[in-house]
Coordinates of C-alpha atoms in Angstrom, one line a residue:
X1 CA -0.2 0.2 0.0
X2 CA 1.2 3.1 -0.8
X3 CA 1.9 5.7 2.1
X4 CA 0.9 9.2 2.8
X5 CA 2.8 11.3 5.0
X6 CA 1.4 15.3 6.5
X7 CA 4.0 17.5 6.8
X8 CA 2.7 18.4 10.2
X9 CA -0.3 17.3 12.9
X10 CA -4.1 17.5 10.8
X11 CA -5.9 20.7 10.8
X12 CA -9.1 19.9 12.6
X13 CA -11.9 19.5 9.8
X14 CA -10.1 19.1 7.0
X15 CA -10.7 16.0 5.3
X16 CA -7.6 15.9 3.7
X17 CA -7.0 12.4 6.2
X18 CA -10.0 10.3 4.1
X19 CA -9.3 11.9 0.9
X20 CA -5.7 10.6 1.2
X21 CA -7.1 7.0 1.9
X22 CA -10.0 7.5 -0.2
X23 CA -6.7 6.8 -2.9
X24 CA -5.6 3.9 -1.2
X25 CA -3.2 5.6 0.9
X26 CA -1.9 4.5 3.8
X27 CA -1.5 8.0 6.2
X28 CA 1.2 8.6 8.7
X29 CA 2.4 11.6 10.6
X30 CA 5.1 13.3 10.6
X31 CA 6.4 16.7 11.8
X32 CA 9.5 17.6 9.0
X33 CA 12.1 15.9 7.4
X34 CA 14.0 14.2 9.8
X35 CA 11.2 12.1 10.6
X36 CA 9.8 12.4 6.8
X37 CA 12.8 10.4 5.5
X38 CA 12.7 8.1 8.0
X39 CA 8.8 7.4 7.6
X40 CA 10.0 7.2 3.7
X41 CA 12.8 5.1 3.8
X42 CA 11.5 2.5 6.1
X43 CA 8.3 1.9 3.9
X44 CA 8.4 -1.2 1.4
X45 CA 11.4 0.0 -1.9
X46 CA 8.4 -1.1 -4.0
X47 CA 5.8 1.2 -3.0
X48 CA 4.8 5.1 -3.9
X49 CA 5.0 7.3 -1.2
X50 CA 3.5 11.1 -0.8
X51 CA 4.5 13.8 1.3
X52 CA 1.3 16.3 2.0
X53 CA 1.1 19.5 3.1
X54 CA -1.6 19.1 6.0
X55 CA -3.0 22.2 4.8
X56 CA -3.8 21.2 2.2
X57 CA -6.9 22.6 0.5
X58 CA -8.4 21.2 -3.3
X59 CA -10.7 18.3 -5.3
X60 CA -9.9 14.9 -4.6
X61 CA -8.5 14.7 -8.4
X62 CA -6.3 17.5 -7.8
X63 CA -4.8 14.8 -5.7
X64 CA -5.4 12.6 -7.7
X65 CA -3.6 13.3 -10.6
X66 CA -0.8 14.5 -8.6
X67 CA -0.3 11.6 -6.8
X68 CA -2.1 8.0 -8.6
X69 CA -0.6 8.6 -12.2
X70 CA 1.3 5.8 -12.7
X71 CA 3.1 7.4 -15.7
X72 CA 5.7 10.1 -13.8
X73 CA 8.2 8.9 -11.9
X74 CA 7.7 12.2 -9.5
X75 CA 4.7 14.6 -9.5
X76 CA 3.7 17.7 -7.4
X77 CA 0.9 19.6 -7.2
X78 CA 0.8 23.1 -4.3
X79 CA 1.2 20.4 -1.4
X80 CA 1.5 17.5 -2.5
X81 CA 4.4 15.3 -3.8
X82 CA 4.4 11.8 -4.7
X83 CA 7.5 9.3 -6.0
X84 CA 7.2 6.1 -7.4
X85 CA 10.6 3.5 -6.5
X86 CA 12.4 5.0 -8.4
X87 CA 12.9 8.8 -7.1
X88 CA 13.0 7.5 -3.6
X89 CA 16.5 8.3 -3.6
X90 CA 16.4 11.3 -5.0
X91 CA 13.5 12.2 -2.4
X92 CA 15.1 11.2 0.9
X93 CA 19.0 13.3 0.1
X94 CA 16.5 16.1 -1.1
X95 CA 15.3 15.6 2.7
X96 CA 18.3 15.0 4.4
X97 CA 19.2 18.5 3.0
X98 CA 16.1 20.2 4.3
X99 CA 16.9 18.5 7.2
X100 CA 20.3 20.2 8.1
X101 CA 19.3 22.9 6.4
X102 CA 16.3 23.2 8.8
X103 CA 18.5 23.1 11.6
X104 CA 19.4 26.0 13.2
X105 CA 23.0 26.6 13.6
X106 CA 24.4 26.7 17.4
X107 CA 25.0 31.1 17.7
X108 CA 21.7 31.5 14.2
X109 CA 18.5 32.3 13.9
X110 CA 15.7 30.2 13.6
X111 CA 14.0 30.5 9.7
X112 CA 10.8 31.9 9.5
X113 CA 8.0 29.6 7.8
X114 CA 7.9 30.6 4.1
X115 CA 4.5 30.2 3.9
X116 CA 3.4 33.2 7.2
X117 CA 6.7 34.9 5.6
X118 CA 5.9 35.1 1.7
X119 CA 6.0 38.6 1.0
X120 CA 6.6 40.5 4.6
X121 CA 9.2 43.5 4.2
X122 CA 12.7 42.9 5.7
X123 CA 13.5 43.9 9.2
X124 CA 15.7 46.6 9.9
X125 CA 15.2 46.4 14.2
X126 CA 18.4 46.0 15.6
X127 CA 16.4 43.6 18.4
X128 CA 19.1 40.6 18.9
X129 CA 17.6 37.8 17.7
X130 CA 14.9 35.2 19.5
X131 CA 16.6 32.1 20.5
X132 CA 17.1 29.2 18.1
X133 CA 15.3 26.3 18.9
X134 CA 16.6 22.7 19.3
X135 CA 14.7 21.1 17.2
X136 CA 12.1 21.6 13.9
X137 CA 9.0 22.9 15.1
X138 CA 5.9 21.7 13.2
X139 CA 5.1 25.6 11.6
X140 CA 8.5 24.4 9.1
X141 CA 7.5 21.2 7.6
X142 CA 4.3 22.4 6.7
X143 CA 5.7 23.3 3.0
X144 CA 7.9 20.8 3.2
X145 CA 5.7 19.2 0.5
X146 CA 6.7 22.0 -2.1
X147 CA 10.6 22.8 -0.2
X148 CA 10.8 19.1 -1.6
X149 CA 9.0 19.4 -4.7
X150 CA 11.8 22.1 -5.9
X151 CA 14.7 20.5 -4.7
X152 CA 14.3 17.4 -6.3
X153 CA 14.3 20.5 -9.7
X154 CA 17.3 21.0 -8.4
X155 CA 18.9 17.7 -8.6
X156 CA 18.7 17.2 -11.7
X157 CA 14.8 14.7 -11.3
X158 CA 12.1 15.6 -13.7
X159 CA 8.8 16.8 -11.2
X160 CA 5.4 16.5 -13.2
X161 CA 3.1 19.2 -12.8
X162 CA -0.5 18.0 -14.0
X163 CA -2.7 20.5 -15.5
X164 CA -5.4 21.0 -12.9
X165 CA -8.0 23.7 -15.5
X166 CA -10.3 24.3 -12.5
X167 CA -9.3 22.1 -10.4
X168 CA -8.4 24.0 -6.6
X169 CA -4.8 22.7 -5.4
X170 CA -4.3 25.7 -3.2
X171 CA -2.0 25.7 0.9
X172 CA -3.5 28.5 2.5
X173 CA -2.0 30.4 5.2
X174 CA -4.5 31.9 7.3
X175 CA -8.4 30.9 8.3
X176 CA -9.8 33.6 5.6
X177 CA -8.2 32.3 3.0
X178 CA -8.5 28.4 3.7
X179 CA -12.8 30.1 3.7
X180 CA -11.8 31.9 0.2
X181 CA -9.3 28.5 -1.2
X182 CA -12.4 26.3 -0.3
X183 CA -15.3 28.4 -1.1
X184 CA -13.7 27.9 -4.6
X185 CA -13.9 24.4 -4.0
X186 CA -17.5 24.1 -4.0
X187 CA -17.9 26.1 -6.5
X188 CA -16.5 24.3 -9.3
X189 CA -17.5 20.5 -10.1
X190 CA -14.8 18.2 -9.5
X191 CA -16.9 14.7 -10.9
X192 CA -17.5 16.8 -13.8
X193 CA -14.3 18.7 -14.3
X194 CA -13.0 14.8 -14.1
X195 CA -16.0 13.0 -17.3
X196 CA -15.2 16.0 -19.5
X197 CA -10.9 15.0 -18.9
X198 CA -11.4 11.5 -20.0
X199 CA -12.0 12.5 -23.0
X200 CA -9.4 13.4 -25.4
X201 CA -9.0 16.6 -26.0
X202 CA -8.6 15.7 -30.1
X203 CA -10.0 14.5 -31.8
X204 CA -12.3 12.9 -35.0
X205 CA -15.3 14.7 -35.2
X206 CA -17.0 10.6 -35.3
X207 CA -15.7 10.0 -32.2
X208 CA -16.9 14.0 -30.3
X209 CA -20.1 14.4 -31.3
X210 CA -21.7 11.0 -32.2
X211 CA -20.0 8.1 -29.7
X212 CA -17.9 10.5 -27.1
X213 CA -20.7 11.9 -25.3
X214 CA -22.1 8.8 -24.0
X215 CA -19.2 6.6 -24.0
X216 CA -17.3 8.7 -21.1
X217 CA -20.6 7.3 -18.7
X218 CA -19.7 4.2 -19.4
X219 CA -16.2 4.8 -18.3
X220 CA -17.6 6.0 -15.1
X221 CA -20.6 3.7 -15.2
X222 CA -16.8 1.1 -16.1
X223 CA -14.7 2.8 -13.1
X224 CA -17.1 2.2 -10.0
X225 CA -17.6 -1.8 -11.1
X226 CA -13.7 -2.4 -10.8
X227 CA -12.8 -3.0 -14.1
X228 CA -10.1 -2.5 -15.5
X229 CA -9.0 -0.4 -19.3
X230 CA -7.5 -3.5 -19.7
X231 CA -10.9 -5.5 -19.5
X232 CA -12.5 -3.4 -22.1
X233 CA -10.0 -3.2 -24.6
X234 CA -9.9 -6.8 -24.5
X235 CA -14.4 -6.8 -24.5
X236 CA -13.6 -4.5 -27.7
X237 CA -10.7 -7.1 -29.8
X238 CA -13.6 -9.6 -28.9
X239 CA -16.4 -7.7 -29.9
X240 CA -15.1 -6.1 -33.6
X241 CA -14.2 -10.8 -34.1
X242 CA -17.0 -11.7 -33.3
X243 CA -18.4 -8.2 -35.6
X244 CA -15.8 -10.4 -38.3
X245 CA -17.4 -14.0 -38.1
X246 CA -20.9 -12.5 -39.1
X247 CA -19.5 -10.6 -41.3
X248 CA -18.2 -13.5 -42.3
X249 CA -21.0 -16.3 -43.2
X250 CA -22.4 -14.2 -46.1
X251 CA -25.9 -13.9 -45.5
X252 CA -27.6 -10.1 -45.2
X253 CA -28.7 -10.4 -41.7
X254 CA -24.8 -11.3 -40.8
X255 CA -23.8 -8.0 -41.9
X256 CA -26.0 -6.8 -40.3
X257 CA -24.7 -7.5 -37.6
X258 CA -21.5 -7.1 -38.4
X259 CA -21.8 -3.8 -38.3
X260 CA -23.7 -2.8 -35.7
X261 CA -20.8 -5.0 -33.3
X262 CA -18.3 -2.8 -35.4
X263 CA -19.6 0.1 -34.7
X264 CA -19.8 -1.3 -30.3
X265 CA -16.3 -2.9 -31.4
X266 CA -15.5 1.3 -32.0
X267 CA -17.3 3.1 -28.0
X268 CA -15.9 0.5 -26.3
X269 CA -12.7 1.5 -28.3
X270 CA -13.0 5.1 -26.9
X271 CA -14.3 3.6 -23.3
X272 CA -11.2 1.9 -22.2
X273 CA -8.9 4.5 -23.8
X274 CA -11.2 6.7 -21.1
X275 CA -11.5 5.1 -17.9
X276 CA -7.7 4.9 -17.9
X277 CA -7.3 8.5 -17.8
X278 CA -10.6 8.8 -15.4
X279 CA -9.4 6.1 -13.0
X280 CA -5.2 7.3 -14.2
X281 CA -5.2 2.8 -14.9
X282 CA -2.2 3.6 -17.5
X283 CA 0.2 1.2 -16.8
X284 CA 2.5 -0.7 -19.1
X285 CA 0.5 -4.0 -21.1
X286 CA -2.4 -1.2 -21.4
X287 CA -0.2 0.5 -24.6
X288 CA 0.6 -2.7 -25.3
X289 CA -3.2 -3.9 -25.9
X290 CA -4.4 -0.6 -27.2
X291 CA -1.9 0.6 -28.9
X292 CA -2.2 -3.4 -31.1
X293 CA -5.9 -3.8 -31.0
X294 CA -7.5 -1.5 -33.0
X295 CA -5.1 -2.1 -36.4
X296 CA -5.6 -6.0 -35.3
X297 CA -9.4 -5.8 -35.2
X298 CA -9.4 -3.9 -38.6
X299 CA -7.6 -6.3 -40.6
X300 CA -9.5 -8.8 -39.4
X301 CA -12.6 -7.8 -39.4
X302 CA -11.3 -6.9 -43.3
X303 CA -10.9 -10.8 -43.7
X304 CA -14.0 -11.7 -41.7
X305 CA -15.3 -9.5 -45.3
X306 CA -13.3 -11.6 -47.7
X307 CA -14.7 -14.9 -46.7
X308 CA -18.4 -13.5 -46.4
X309 CA -17.7 -12.1 -49.9
X310 CA -16.1 -15.8 -51.3
X311 CA -19.6 -17.5 -49.7
X312 CA -21.8 -14.9 -52.3
X313 CA -18.9 -16.8 -55.3
X314 CA -17.3 -13.4 -54.8
X315 CA -13.1 -13.5 -54.2
X316 CA -12.6 -9.7 -53.1
X317 CA -9.7 -10.8 -51.4
X318 CA -7.0 -8.9 -53.4
X319 CA -9.6 -6.0 -52.6
X320 CA -8.9 -6.9 -48.9
X321 CA -5.2 -7.0 -49.3
X322 CA -5.3 -4.1 -50.7
X323 CA -6.5 -2.2 -48.2
X324 CA -4.0 -3.4 -45.2
X325 CA -1.6 -2.2 -47.5
X326 CA -3.2 1.3 -47.9
X327 CA -3.8 1.7 -44.6
X328 CA -0.7 0.8 -43.3
X329 CA 0.9 2.1 -46.2
X330 CA -0.7 5.7 -44.8
X331 CA 0.0 4.5 -40.8
X332 CA 3.5 4.3 -41.4
X333 CA 3.6 8.1 -43.7
X334 CA 2.8 8.7 -39.7
X335 CA 4.8 7.3 -37.8
X336 CA 8.1 8.1 -39.8
X337 CA 7.2 12.2 -40.5
X338 CA 6.3 12.2 -36.3
X339 CA 9.0 10.8 -35.5
X340 CA 11.4 12.4 -37.6
X341 CA 10.2 15.8 -36.7
X342 CA 9.8 15.1 -33.0
X343 CA 12.9 17.1 -31.1
X344 CA 13.8 18.4 -34.7
X345 CA 14.8 22.3 -34.1
X346 CA 14.2 24.5 -37.9
X347 CA 16.6 27.0 -39.0
X348 CA 17.6 28.5 -42.0
X349 CA 20.5 28.5 -44.2
X350 CA 22.2 31.1 -42.1
X351 CA 21.3 29.7 -38.8
X352 CA 18.6 31.1 -37.4
X353 CA 15.2 30.1 -36.4
X354 CA 13.0 30.1 -39.3
X355 CA 8.8 31.1 -37.7
X356 CA 6.4 29.4 -39.4
X357 CA 6.7 28.7 -43.8
X358 CA 3.2 28.6 -46.1
X359 CA 1.8 25.4 -45.4
X360 CA 1.4 25.8 -41.8
X361 CA 0.8 29.4 -42.2
X362 CA -2.0 28.7 -44.0
X363 CA -2.8 25.6 -42.2
X364 CA -3.3 28.6 -39.1
X365 CA -5.3 30.1 -41.1
X366 CA -7.6 27.0 -41.6
X367 CA -8.3 26.3 -38.4
X368 CA -9.1 29.8 -37.6
X369 CA -12.2 28.5 -39.0
X370 CA -15.0 25.9 -37.1
X371 CA -15.9 24.6 -39.6
X372 CA -12.2 23.8 -41.5
X373 CA -11.1 22.6 -38.7
X374 CA -13.9 19.8 -38.3
X375 CA -13.6 19.4 -42.4
X376 CA -9.8 18.5 -42.7
X377 CA -10.7 16.1 -39.3
X378 CA -12.8 13.9 -41.6
X379 CA -11.5 14.3 -45.5
X380 CA -8.6 12.4 -43.4
X381 CA -10.6 9.7 -42.7
X382 CA -9.3 9.0 -38.7
X383 CA -10.7 5.6 -37.3
X384 CA -14.0 6.9 -35.9
X385 CA -15.1 8.0 -39.5
X386 CA -13.3 5.1 -41.0
X387 CA -14.9 1.7 -38.4
X388 CA -18.2 4.4 -39.4
X389 CA -18.6 4.3 -43.1
X390 CA -17.5 1.0 -42.7
X391 CA -20.0 -0.1 -41.2
X392 CA -22.9 1.7 -42.6
X393 CA -22.3 -0.6 -46.6
X394 CA -21.3 -3.0 -44.7
X395 CA -24.8 -3.7 -43.5
X396 CA -26.5 -1.5 -46.5
X397 CA -24.6 -3.0 -49.2
X398 CA -21.7 -5.4 -50.7
X399 CA -17.8 -6.1 -49.4
X400 CA -16.8 -4.8 -53.1
X401 CA -18.3 -1.6 -52.4
X402 CA -17.3 -1.6 -48.9
X403 CA -13.4 -2.2 -50.2
X404 CA -14.1 -0.5 -53.2
X405 CA -14.9 3.5 -50.8
X406 CA -12.5 2.4 -48.2
X407 CA -9.0 1.5 -50.8
X408 CA -10.9 5.7 -52.3
X409 CA -11.0 7.5 -49.1
X410 CA -8.0 6.6 -47.7
X411 CA -6.1 7.0 -50.9
X412 CA -7.4 10.3 -51.1
X413 CA -6.7 10.7 -47.3
X414 CA -3.2 9.5 -48.1
X415 CA -2.5 12.1 -50.5
X416 CA -3.9 14.6 -48.9
X417 CA -1.5 14.4 -45.6
X418 CA 1.0 13.0 -47.4
X419 CA 0.9 16.5 -50.1
X420 CA 1.2 18.9 -47.1
X421 CA 4.4 17.0 -44.8
X422 CA 6.1 17.2 -47.6
X423 CA 5.4 20.8 -48.4
X424 CA 6.1 21.7 -44.8
X425 CA 9.0 19.3 -44.9
X426 CA 10.3 21.1 -48.3
X427 CA 9.8 24.1 -47.4
X428 CA 12.0 25.2 -44.4
X429 CA 15.3 23.4 -43.2
X430 CA 14.8 20.9 -40.0
X431 CA 18.2 20.4 -38.5
X432 CA 17.5 16.6 -37.3
X433 CA 18.8 15.6 -33.9
X434 CA 20.7 12.4 -33.8
X435 CA 17.6 10.4 -32.3
X436 CA 14.9 11.9 -34.9
X437 CA 17.9 9.9 -37.3
X438 CA 18.4 6.2 -35.4
X439 CA 14.5 6.4 -35.1
X440 CA 14.1 6.1 -39.1
X441 CA 17.0 4.1 -40.0
X442 CA 15.4 2.0 -36.8
X443 CA 12.0 2.3 -38.7
X444 CA 12.8 0.8 -41.8
X445 CA 13.6 -1.8 -40.1
X446 CA 17.6 -3.5 -42.9
X447 CA 17.9 -6.9 -42.7
X448 CA 21.0 -8.7 -43.2
X449 CA 21.1 -8.2 -47.1
X450 CA 21.0 -4.2 -46.7
X451 CA 23.9 -4.2 -44.1
X452 CA 26.0 -6.4 -46.1
X453 CA 25.6 -3.5 -49.2
X454 CA 25.4 -0.2 -46.2
X455 CA 28.6 -2.3 -45.0
X456 CA 30.1 -1.7 -48.6
X457 CA 28.6 1.3 -49.9
X458 CA 29.5 3.6 -46.5
X459 CA 31.8 6.0 -48.3
X460 CA 28.9 6.6 -52.0
X461 CA 26.4 7.5 -49.4
X462 CA 27.6 10.0 -47.7
X463 CA 27.3 12.1 -50.7
X464 CA 24.4 12.1 -51.4
X465 CA 21.8 15.5 -50.5
X466 CA 18.8 16.3 -50.7
X467 CA 16.1 14.5 -52.8
X468 CA 18.6 11.6 -54.1
X469 CA 18.4 9.2 -51.1
X470 CA 14.4 9.3 -51.0
X471 CA 14.4 8.8 -54.8
X472 CA 16.9 6.0 -54.6
X473 CA 14.2 4.0 -52.3
X474 CA 10.8 4.6 -54.8
X475 CA 12.7 3.9 -57.2
X476 CA 14.5 1.2 -55.7
X477 CA 11.0 0.0 -54.3
X478 CA 9.0 0.7 -58.2
X479 CA 11.3 -1.6 -60.0
X480 CA 10.3 -4.6 -57.4
X481 CA 7.7 -3.6 -58.0
X482 CA 7.5 -3.7 -61.1
X483 CA 8.7 -7.1 -61.5
X484 CA 6.4 -8.6 -59.3
X485 CA 3.9 -7.2 -61.7
X486 CA 5.0 -7.9 -65.1
X487 CA 8.4 -10.4 -64.9
X488 CA 7.5 -13.8 -66.4
X489 CA 6.4 -16.4 -63.4
X490 CA 8.2 -18.9 -64.3
X491 CA 12.0 -17.2 -64.3
X492 CA 14.4 -16.1 -62.2
X493 CA 13.8 -12.7 -63.9
X494 CA 11.2 -12.0 -61.8
X495 CA 14.0 -11.6 -58.4
X496 CA 16.2 -9.2 -60.8
X497 CA 13.6 -6.2 -59.4
X498 CA 14.5 -8.0 -56.1
X499 CA 17.2 -7.5 -56.3
X500 CA 17.6 -3.8 -57.2
X501 CA 15.7 -3.2 -54.5
X502 CA 17.7 -5.5 -51.7
X503 CA 20.9 -3.0 -53.7
X504 CA 18.8 0.7 -53.2
X505 CA 17.9 -0.6 -49.5
X506 CA 21.2 -1.1 -48.5
X507 CA 23.2 2.5 -50.3
X508 CA 20.3 4.5 -49.0
X509 CA 20.8 3.7 -45.3
X510 CA 24.6 3.4 -45.6
X511 CA 23.8 6.8 -44.1
X512 CA 22.9 9.6 -41.5
X513 CA 19.1 9.4 -42.7
X514 CA 18.5 13.6 -41.8
X515 CA 17.9 14.4 -45.2
X516 CA 14.4 16.8 -45.5
X517 CA 13.0 13.5 -47.6
X518 CA 14.2 10.7 -45.6
X519 CA 11.6 9.9 -43.7
X520 CA 9.1 9.6 -46.5
X521 CA 12.0 6.4 -46.8
X522 CA 10.4 3.2 -44.2
X523 CA 7.1 4.6 -45.6
X524 CA 8.7 3.7 -49.7
X525 CA 9.9 0.9 -47.7
X526 CA 7.0 -0.8 -46.0
X527 CA 5.1 0.0 -49.6
X528 CA 7.4 -1.5 -51.9
X529 CA 7.6 -5.2 -49.5
X530 CA 3.5 -5.4 -48.5
X531 CA 2.9 -4.2 -52.6
X532 CA 5.3 -7.0 -53.6
X533 CA 3.2 -9.6 -51.5
X534 CA 0.2 -8.7 -52.8
X535 CA 0.9 -8.0 -56.5
X536 CA 2.4 -12.1 -56.5
X537 CA -0.2 -13.3 -54.4
X538 CA -2.2 -12.1 -57.1
X539 CA -0.5 -13.1 -60.3
X540 CA -0.3 -16.9 -59.3
X541 CA -3.7 -17.6 -59.6
X542 CA -3.2 -20.3 -56.9
X543 CA -6.5 -21.0 -54.5
X544 CA -5.4 -20.5 -51.2
X545 CA -2.9 -17.6 -52.8
X546 CA -3.8 -14.8 -51.6
X547 CA -5.2 -15.5 -47.9
X548 CA -2.3 -16.7 -47.0
X549 CA -0.5 -13.8 -49.2
X550 CA -3.1 -12.0 -46.2
X551 CA -1.2 -13.0 -43.2
X552 CA 2.4 -12.9 -44.4
X553 CA 1.6 -8.7 -44.1
X554 CA -0.7 -8.8 -41.0
X555 CA 1.8 -10.9 -39.4
X556 CA 4.9 -8.4 -40.9
X557 CA 3.3 -5.4 -40.5
X558 CA 2.4 -6.5 -37.0
X559 CA 6.2 -5.9 -36.3
X560 CA 6.8 -3.4 -38.1
X561 CA 3.2 -1.9 -35.4
X562 CA 5.1 -3.6 -32.1
X563 CA 9.1 -1.1 -33.6
X564 CA 6.3 2.2 -33.9
X565 CA 4.8 1.3 -30.3
X566 CA 8.5 1.4 -28.9
X567 CA 10.3 3.6 -30.2
X568 CA 7.5 5.8 -29.0
X569 CA 7.5 4.9 -25.6
X570 CA 11.3 5.7 -25.6
X571 CA 13.0 1.8 -25.5
X572 CA 13.9 2.3 -28.2
X573 CA 13.7 -0.6 -31.3
X574 CA 13.2 -4.3 -30.9
X575 CA 16.3 -5.6 -30.8
X576 CA 18.4 -6.0 -34.2
X577 CA 18.7 -10.2 -33.4
X578 CA 15.1 -9.9 -34.1
X579 CA 15.3 -8.0 -37.3
X580 CA 17.9 -10.0 -38.1
X581 CA 16.6 -13.3 -37.4
X582 CA 12.6 -12.1 -39.7
X583 CA 15.4 -10.9 -43.0
X584 CA 14.9 -7.1 -42.9
X585 CA 12.1 -5.4 -45.0
X586 CA 14.2 -6.8 -48.1
X587 CA 15.9 -10.3 -47.1
X588 CA 11.2 -11.1 -47.4
X589 CA 10.4 -9.1 -50.6
X590 CA 13.7 -11.3 -52.0
X591 CA 12.6 -14.6 -50.7
X592 CA 9.0 -14.2 -51.1
X593 CA 9.4 -12.8 -55.2
X594 CA 11.7 -16.3 -55.2
X595 CA 9.5 -18.2 -54.2
X596 CA 7.0 -16.6 -56.6
X597 CA 9.6 -17.5 -59.4
X598 CA 10.0 -21.4 -58.4
X599 CA 6.6 -22.0 -56.8
X600 CA 4.9 -23.4 -61.0
X601 CA 8.3 -25.8 -60.8
X602 CA 8.9 -27.1 -57.3
X603 CA 6.3 -26.2 -54.9
X604 CA 2.9 -25.2 -54.2
X605 CA 3.4 -20.6 -53.8
X606 CA 0.2 -21.0 -50.8
X607 CA 1.4 -23.1 -48.8
X608 CA 5.3 -21.5 -48.7
X609 CA 3.4 -17.6 -47.8
X610 CA 0.9 -19.8 -45.4
X611 CA 5.0 -21.4 -43.8
X612 CA 6.8 -18.7 -44.2
X613 CA 3.7 -16.3 -42.5
X614 CA 3.0 -18.3 -39.3
X615 CA 7.1 -18.1 -38.8
X616 CA 6.7 -14.7 -39.2
X617 CA 3.6 -14.8 -36.4
X618 CA 5.9 -16.5 -34.3
X619 CA 8.5 -14.3 -34.2
X620 CA 7.2 -11.0 -34.2
X621 CA 4.9 -12.1 -31.9
X622 CA 7.0 -14.7 -29.5
X623 CA 9.6 -11.6 -29.1
X624 CA 7.3 -8.8 -28.5
X625 CA 5.6 -10.3 -25.3
X626 CA 8.2 -10.3 -23.4
X627 CA 9.6 -7.1 -24.2
X628 CA 6.2 -6.1 -23.5
X629 CA 6.1 -7.9 -20.2
X630 CA 8.9 -7.1 -18.6
X631 CA 9.3 -4.8 -16.3
X632 CA 11.9 -2.9 -18.8
X633 CA 8.7 -1.9 -21.8
X634 CA 8.0 2.1 -21.0
X635 CA 4.7 2.7 -19.3
X636 CA 2.6 5.0 -21.4
X637 CA -0.4 4.9 -22.2
X638 CA -0.8 5.1 -26.3
X639 CA -3.9 8.1 -26.9
X640 CA -4.3 6.2 -30.2
X641 CA -4.0 7.5 -33.4
X642 CA -6.0 10.0 -35.6
X643 CA -5.8 7.7 -39.1

């Protein structure tokens, strides 16, 4: 159980002790820094500790935000400080320093109470100082939480201070100030603020106006019954899988049920995040589940639609796989751009900072008009709008119509967002940090073949400037895709395009990925690999080839999404041994091309693709699960992608 220490005697009539116990804390009392340090040192090493001023007046949710959020090693609001196990040594050092400072010198004066003397004029009388007290008094300890927070900051330990908005967190110095603070607390509905803050500040139109107005109450209902976000996330996955099974029946009733269940799955998907924010139940496992289940649900639903269409005599596996390829590549454009620019410094040729670009200026002007904000959020077809469109079209039309609409909508959204980001990149010069360049290299997912080429071509590759690296990567990807589309299936010539792709891929990653358009290289690799698998499976025209290709792309995409979320969590990319074992994007592309070239002579391509898909899935999932359930995984909560 976490321990909360009141730094001084309780204030009569205060509900602070009850509030702390309601938050799950074991409440202790310490008159000053030495006693507080002893209590913290004696608390179990794995427990959170908190230091609270007994005069604290504020909302319960303000205390909850400061003292119970698991994402931050140390956090504080006025009058309250918390430290998780990793920050406790720094807190003990700070309290030791404060205890030493609070012990007056034998001939010195007693330290005045900071809150009582703030803003008081300096004394100029000649009266001798009062005798110094031998022990730290209770008033000297009452502002201990705030002084300890400042000491942690000075020591280099980051102390998170949550945004309180209209919530109150104060340490009144006297009775009138206490009455005023209590009146301010009474004027704000704590629960209403908590419900509002459970909803993401930025979301799509459908989510904001058609789901969140009631899903927040569903989140509160779950919280009051002890349900966790992970349980709601799992329920959302199960609901989506049932929806996919209904779509796979190929009947009109099944399609209607599938559409309704898909919408309900999305409601639960919104609820799990709102429940996490409402109850501050962020967790490592929750970050992983929330980040991966959205993709699993959507792509499983695509497979269900393809199976349902096949029952009705319509083969749409090519469209289903194309939709998954397009949506995944679109996501990786977002991921790669964001990672490349997350901490990059914008500078002009003369080294001076650039204050905006024509593209960003236009974006700001558009955002100043209310209706354009929602229009721009809708035309990128974020997850809420996309799932609503899929659900309605499933219930009313056919799977083929669903996929046509999905491909057209996602293609337009991809062109719109990518064009804007390219314009931003070419109209400003960004000094990309080493961390950003390393993230792009990790997102490239280069295997042993590309690494070998990169070592051989490192010196000439360093001479590449401007858009050349991106254009070379694009040319190599186009060669692989073109040969897959037009090369003879019964000839080794089919492999030539993949060999060119291996060479160009290794060449462009042999240098530091710091160019203006280098963020486009990982998405080009994704598009080349996935499209090659799609085209070859379509061309061989063998039963089971496209479903097997769908499974292979899904398994590889999972590995790529897992890489993204590790990097976003600050844990770095997957181990190089795993990437090499999976062959890298260029190795898998060459292998699939080789399998397609040999399939008509020696063995069946669908079987080979199935074996490869199973191998990739087992290896990638095993390592992913091992990482995300380990103690070293980042304890973050993914807020979800707008796309």
